[in-house]
CSV table of C-alpha atoms in Angstrom, one decimal:
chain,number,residue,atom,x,y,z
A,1,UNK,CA,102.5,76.5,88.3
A,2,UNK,CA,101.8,77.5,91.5
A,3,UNK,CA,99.8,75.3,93.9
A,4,UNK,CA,98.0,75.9,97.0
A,5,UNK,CA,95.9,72.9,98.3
A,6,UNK,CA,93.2,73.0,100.8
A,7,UNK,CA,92.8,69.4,103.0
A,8,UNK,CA,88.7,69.6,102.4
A,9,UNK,CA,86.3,71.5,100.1
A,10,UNK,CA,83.8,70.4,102.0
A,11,UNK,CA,83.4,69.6,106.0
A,12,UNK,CA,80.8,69.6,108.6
A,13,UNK,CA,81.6,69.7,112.2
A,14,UNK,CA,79.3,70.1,115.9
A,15,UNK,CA,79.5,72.8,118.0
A,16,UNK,CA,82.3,72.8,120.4
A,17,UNK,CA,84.8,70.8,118.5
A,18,UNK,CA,87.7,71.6,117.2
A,19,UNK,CA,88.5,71.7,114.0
A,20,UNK,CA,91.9,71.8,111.7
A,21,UNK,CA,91.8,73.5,108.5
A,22,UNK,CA,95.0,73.1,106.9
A,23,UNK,CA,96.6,74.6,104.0
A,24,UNK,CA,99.8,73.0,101.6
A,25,UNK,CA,101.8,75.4,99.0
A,26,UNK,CA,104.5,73.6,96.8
A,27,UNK,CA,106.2,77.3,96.1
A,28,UNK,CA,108.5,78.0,98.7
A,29,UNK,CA,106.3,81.2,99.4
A,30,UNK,CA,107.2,83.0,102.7
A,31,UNK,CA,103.9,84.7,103.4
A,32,UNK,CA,100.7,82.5,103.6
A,33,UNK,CA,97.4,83.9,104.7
A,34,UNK,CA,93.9,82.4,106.0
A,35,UNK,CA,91.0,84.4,105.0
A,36,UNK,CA,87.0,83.7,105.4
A,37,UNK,CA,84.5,84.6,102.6
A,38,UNK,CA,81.0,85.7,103.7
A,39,UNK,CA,78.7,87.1,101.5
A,40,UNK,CA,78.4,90.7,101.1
A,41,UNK,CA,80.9,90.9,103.1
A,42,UNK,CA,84.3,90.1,100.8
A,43,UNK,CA,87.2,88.7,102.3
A,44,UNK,CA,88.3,89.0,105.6
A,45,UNK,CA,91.9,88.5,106.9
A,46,UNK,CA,91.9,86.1,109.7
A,47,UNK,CA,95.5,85.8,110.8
A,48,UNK,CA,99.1,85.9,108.1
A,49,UNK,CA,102.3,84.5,108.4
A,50,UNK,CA,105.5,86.0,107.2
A,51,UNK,CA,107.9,82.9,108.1
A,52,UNK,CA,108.0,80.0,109.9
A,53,UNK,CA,106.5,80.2,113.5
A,54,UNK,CA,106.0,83.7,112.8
A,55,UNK,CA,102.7,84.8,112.9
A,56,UNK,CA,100.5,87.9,113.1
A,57,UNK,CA,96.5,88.4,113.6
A,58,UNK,CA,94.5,89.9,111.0
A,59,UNK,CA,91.2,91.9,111.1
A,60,UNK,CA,89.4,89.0,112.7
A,61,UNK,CA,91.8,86.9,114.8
A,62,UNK,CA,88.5,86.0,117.6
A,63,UNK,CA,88.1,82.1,118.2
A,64,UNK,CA,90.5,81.0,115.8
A,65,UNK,CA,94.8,80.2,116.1
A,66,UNK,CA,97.1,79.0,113.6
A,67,UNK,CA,100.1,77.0,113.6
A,68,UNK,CA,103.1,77.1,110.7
A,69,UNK,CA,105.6,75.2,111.8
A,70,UNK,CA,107.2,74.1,108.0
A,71,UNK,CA,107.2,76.3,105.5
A,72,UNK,CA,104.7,75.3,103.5
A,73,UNK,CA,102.1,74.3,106.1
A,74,UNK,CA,99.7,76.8,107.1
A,75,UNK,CA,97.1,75.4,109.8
A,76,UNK,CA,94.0,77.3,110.8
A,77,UNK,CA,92.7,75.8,114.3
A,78,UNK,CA,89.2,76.8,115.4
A,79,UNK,CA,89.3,75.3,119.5
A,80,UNK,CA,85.7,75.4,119.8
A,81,UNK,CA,84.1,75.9,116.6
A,82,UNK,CA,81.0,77.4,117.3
A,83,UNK,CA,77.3,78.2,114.3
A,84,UNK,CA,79.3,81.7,113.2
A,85,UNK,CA,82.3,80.3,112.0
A,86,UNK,CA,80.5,78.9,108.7
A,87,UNK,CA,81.6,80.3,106.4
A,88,UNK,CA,84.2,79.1,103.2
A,89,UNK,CA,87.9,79.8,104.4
A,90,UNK,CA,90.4,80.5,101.9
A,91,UNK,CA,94.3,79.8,102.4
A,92,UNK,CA,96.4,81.7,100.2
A,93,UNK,CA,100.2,82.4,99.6
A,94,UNK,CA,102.6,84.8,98.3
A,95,UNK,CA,106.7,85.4,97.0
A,96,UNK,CA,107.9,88.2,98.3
A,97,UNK,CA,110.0,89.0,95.8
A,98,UNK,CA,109.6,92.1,94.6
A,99,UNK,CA,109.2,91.0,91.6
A,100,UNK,CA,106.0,89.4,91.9
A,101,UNK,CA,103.2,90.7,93.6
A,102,UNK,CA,99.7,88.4,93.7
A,103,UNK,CA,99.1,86.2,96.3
A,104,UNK,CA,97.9,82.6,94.9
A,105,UNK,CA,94.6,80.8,96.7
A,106,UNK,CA,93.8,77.8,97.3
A,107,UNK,CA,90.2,76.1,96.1
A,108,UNK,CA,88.6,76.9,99.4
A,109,UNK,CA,87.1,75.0,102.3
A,110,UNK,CA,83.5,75.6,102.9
A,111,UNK,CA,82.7,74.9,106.7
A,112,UNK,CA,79.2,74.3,108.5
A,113,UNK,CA,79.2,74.3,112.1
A,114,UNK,CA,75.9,72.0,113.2
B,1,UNK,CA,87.3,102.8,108.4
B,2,UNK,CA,87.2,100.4,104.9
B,3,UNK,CA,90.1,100.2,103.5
B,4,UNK,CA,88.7,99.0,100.3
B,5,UNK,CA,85.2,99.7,99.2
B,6,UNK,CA,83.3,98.8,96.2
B,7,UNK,CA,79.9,100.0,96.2
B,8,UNK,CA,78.3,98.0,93.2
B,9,UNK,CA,76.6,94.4,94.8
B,10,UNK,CA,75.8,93.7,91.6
B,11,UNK,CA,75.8,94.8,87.7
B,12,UNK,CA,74.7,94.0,84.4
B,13,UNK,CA,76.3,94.5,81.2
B,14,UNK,CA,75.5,93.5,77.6
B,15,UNK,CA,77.9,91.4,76.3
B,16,UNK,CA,80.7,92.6,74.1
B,17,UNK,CA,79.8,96.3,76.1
B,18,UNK,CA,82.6,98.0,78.1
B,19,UNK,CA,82.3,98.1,82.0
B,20,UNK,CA,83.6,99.5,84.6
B,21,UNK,CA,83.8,98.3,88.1
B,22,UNK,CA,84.6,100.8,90.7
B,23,UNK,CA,87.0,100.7,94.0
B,24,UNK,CA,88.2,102.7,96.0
B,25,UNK,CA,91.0,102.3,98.8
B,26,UNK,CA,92.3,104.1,102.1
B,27,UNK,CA,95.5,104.0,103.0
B,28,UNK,CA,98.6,106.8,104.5
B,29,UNK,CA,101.3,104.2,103.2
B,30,UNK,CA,103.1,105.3,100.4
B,31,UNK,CA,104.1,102.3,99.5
B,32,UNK,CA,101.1,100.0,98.6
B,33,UNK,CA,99.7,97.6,95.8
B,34,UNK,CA,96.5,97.1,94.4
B,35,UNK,CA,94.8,94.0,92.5
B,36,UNK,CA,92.1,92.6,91.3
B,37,UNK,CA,90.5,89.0,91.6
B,38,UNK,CA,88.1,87.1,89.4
B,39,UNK,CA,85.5,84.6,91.4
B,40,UNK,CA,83.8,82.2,89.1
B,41,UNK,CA,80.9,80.4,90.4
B,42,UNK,CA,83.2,77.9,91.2
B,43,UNK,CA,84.7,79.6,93.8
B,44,UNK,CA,88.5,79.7,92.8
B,45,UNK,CA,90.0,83.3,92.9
B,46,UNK,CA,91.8,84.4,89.8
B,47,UNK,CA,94.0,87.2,89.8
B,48,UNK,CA,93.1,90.0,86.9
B,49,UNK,CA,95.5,92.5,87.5
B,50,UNK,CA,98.1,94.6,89.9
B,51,UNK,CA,99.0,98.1,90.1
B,52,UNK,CA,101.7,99.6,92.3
B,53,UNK,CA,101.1,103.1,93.8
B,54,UNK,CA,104.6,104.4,92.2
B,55,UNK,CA,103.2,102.9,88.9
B,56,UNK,CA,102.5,106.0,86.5
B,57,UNK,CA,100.7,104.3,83.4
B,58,UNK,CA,97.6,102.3,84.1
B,59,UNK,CA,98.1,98.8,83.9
B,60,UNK,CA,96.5,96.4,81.4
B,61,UNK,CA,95.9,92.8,80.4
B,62,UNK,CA,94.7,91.9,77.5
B,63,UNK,CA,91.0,93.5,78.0
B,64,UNK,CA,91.4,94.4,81.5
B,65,UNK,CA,92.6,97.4,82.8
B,66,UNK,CA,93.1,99.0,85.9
B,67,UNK,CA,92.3,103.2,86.2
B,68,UNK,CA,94.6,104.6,88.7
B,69,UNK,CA,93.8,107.8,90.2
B,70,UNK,CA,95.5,108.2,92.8
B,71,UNK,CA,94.8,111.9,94.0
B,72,UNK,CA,90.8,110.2,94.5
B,73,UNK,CA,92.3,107.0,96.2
B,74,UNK,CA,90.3,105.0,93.1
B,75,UNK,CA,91.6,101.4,91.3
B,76,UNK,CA,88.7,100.8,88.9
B,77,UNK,CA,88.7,98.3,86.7
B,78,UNK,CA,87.7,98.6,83.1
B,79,UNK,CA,86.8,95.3,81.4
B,80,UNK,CA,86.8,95.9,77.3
B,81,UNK,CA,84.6,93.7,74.9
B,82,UNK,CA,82.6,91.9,77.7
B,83,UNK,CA,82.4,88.0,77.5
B,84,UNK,CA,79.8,85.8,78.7
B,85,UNK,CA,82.7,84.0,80.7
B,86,UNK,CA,83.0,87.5,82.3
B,87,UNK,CA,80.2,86.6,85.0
B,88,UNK,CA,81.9,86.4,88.1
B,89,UNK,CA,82.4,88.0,91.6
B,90,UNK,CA,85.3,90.4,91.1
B,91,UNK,CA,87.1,91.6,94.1
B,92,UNK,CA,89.1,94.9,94.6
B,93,UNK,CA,92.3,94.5,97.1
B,94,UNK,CA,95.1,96.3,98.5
B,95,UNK,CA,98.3,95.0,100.0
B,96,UNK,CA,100.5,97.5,102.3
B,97,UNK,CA,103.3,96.5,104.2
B,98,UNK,CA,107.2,96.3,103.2
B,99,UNK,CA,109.3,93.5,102.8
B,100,UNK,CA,108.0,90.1,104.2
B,101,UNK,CA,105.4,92.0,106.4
B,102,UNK,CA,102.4,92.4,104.4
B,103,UNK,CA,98.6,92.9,105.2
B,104,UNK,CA,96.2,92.4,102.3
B,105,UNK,CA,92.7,94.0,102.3
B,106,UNK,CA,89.6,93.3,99.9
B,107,UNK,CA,86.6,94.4,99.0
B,108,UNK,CA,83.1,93.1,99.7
B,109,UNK,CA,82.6,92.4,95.5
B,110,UNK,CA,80.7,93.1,92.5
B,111,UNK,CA,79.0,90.8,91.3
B,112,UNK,CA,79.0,90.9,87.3
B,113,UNK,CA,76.0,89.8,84.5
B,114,UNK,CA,77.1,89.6,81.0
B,115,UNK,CA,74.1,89.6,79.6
B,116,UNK,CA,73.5,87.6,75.6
């Protein structure tokens, strides 16, 4: 089975610091993706990566960086976390084998910025 | 624009009903995929089902299936014989992109009832 594992469900942090979110997949998975869940709002893609130290922004790259430098690390970095970055982020990852098409998530980490 | 939209926030159904659960996507790719996603209340996404644009018969699991029409740009998902387990957020999505380059898009949910 697939696993993705998240370092915290749950974590509180104060304005201005900065804060690591990472993100550990045991399936040798090229792409890995960091997403935030709002409500009514769905998923939104925050930045992807294809490979190791590649990297690419996604719909909503402001305030946040990531890092991948192993393959089956994916770090999300917020430098100054600031009240609208609570939200829960979800870390997911994906073959890209033809042959197989879902990406697999992690359980999520829900974040409040004080 | 949205690439994927589902315009039902919520729905109800009675249980052991049929539902439907509409989304549709925007995209000039010819190449793309589309899926869907389970959210329990407990807040891990499941994945449903997956339909590739050159796929010509609708996919199914078991009592899901997905109706592709892709002249309208539409991926809804039918859910057969609805459970009370079926309560969930489901999410529509879209993943474009060849090879190791891909972008995944999704929907802002439906959120499901099953009602006894």
């Amino acid at each position: 089975d697939v696993k993705v594992t998240q370092s915290s469900r749950y974590l509180v942090k104060r304005t201005g610091e900065k804060v690591f979110l990472e993100c550990v997949q045991d399936m040798d998975h090229e792409n890995m993706f960091w997403y935030r869940q709002d409500p009514g709002l769905g998923l939104r893609l925050i930045y992807f990566s294809y490979d190791v130290k590649m990297k690419e922004k996604g719909d909503i790259p402001e305030g946040y960086s990531v890092s991948r430098e192993k393959k089956e690390r994916f770090s999300l970095i917020l430098e100054s976390a600031s009240t609208n970055q609570t939200s829960m982020y979800l870390c997911a990852s994906r073959d890209t084998d033809p042959a197989y098409n879902e990406q697999f998530f992690g359980p999520g980490t829900r974040l409040t910025v004080l | 624009a949205q690439k994927i939209t589902q315009t039902q926030p919520g729905m109800f159904v009675q249980e052991k009903e049929a539902v439907t659960l509409d989304c549709t996507y925007d995209t000039s790719d010819q190449s793309y995929g589309l899926f869907w996603y389970k959210q329990p209340s407990s807040g891990e996404m499941i994945f449903l089902i997956y339909q590739g644009s050159y796929d010509e018969q609708n996919a199914t699991e078991g009592r899901y299936s997905l109706n592709f029409q892709k002249a309208k740009k539409s991926a809804n998902l039918v859910i057969s014989a609805s459970q009370l387990g079926d309560s969930a957020m489901y999410f529509c999505a879209m993943r474009e992109g060849r090879g190791n380059f891909n972008k995944f898009y999704f929907g802002s949910g439906t959120k499901l009832n099953v009602k006894p």
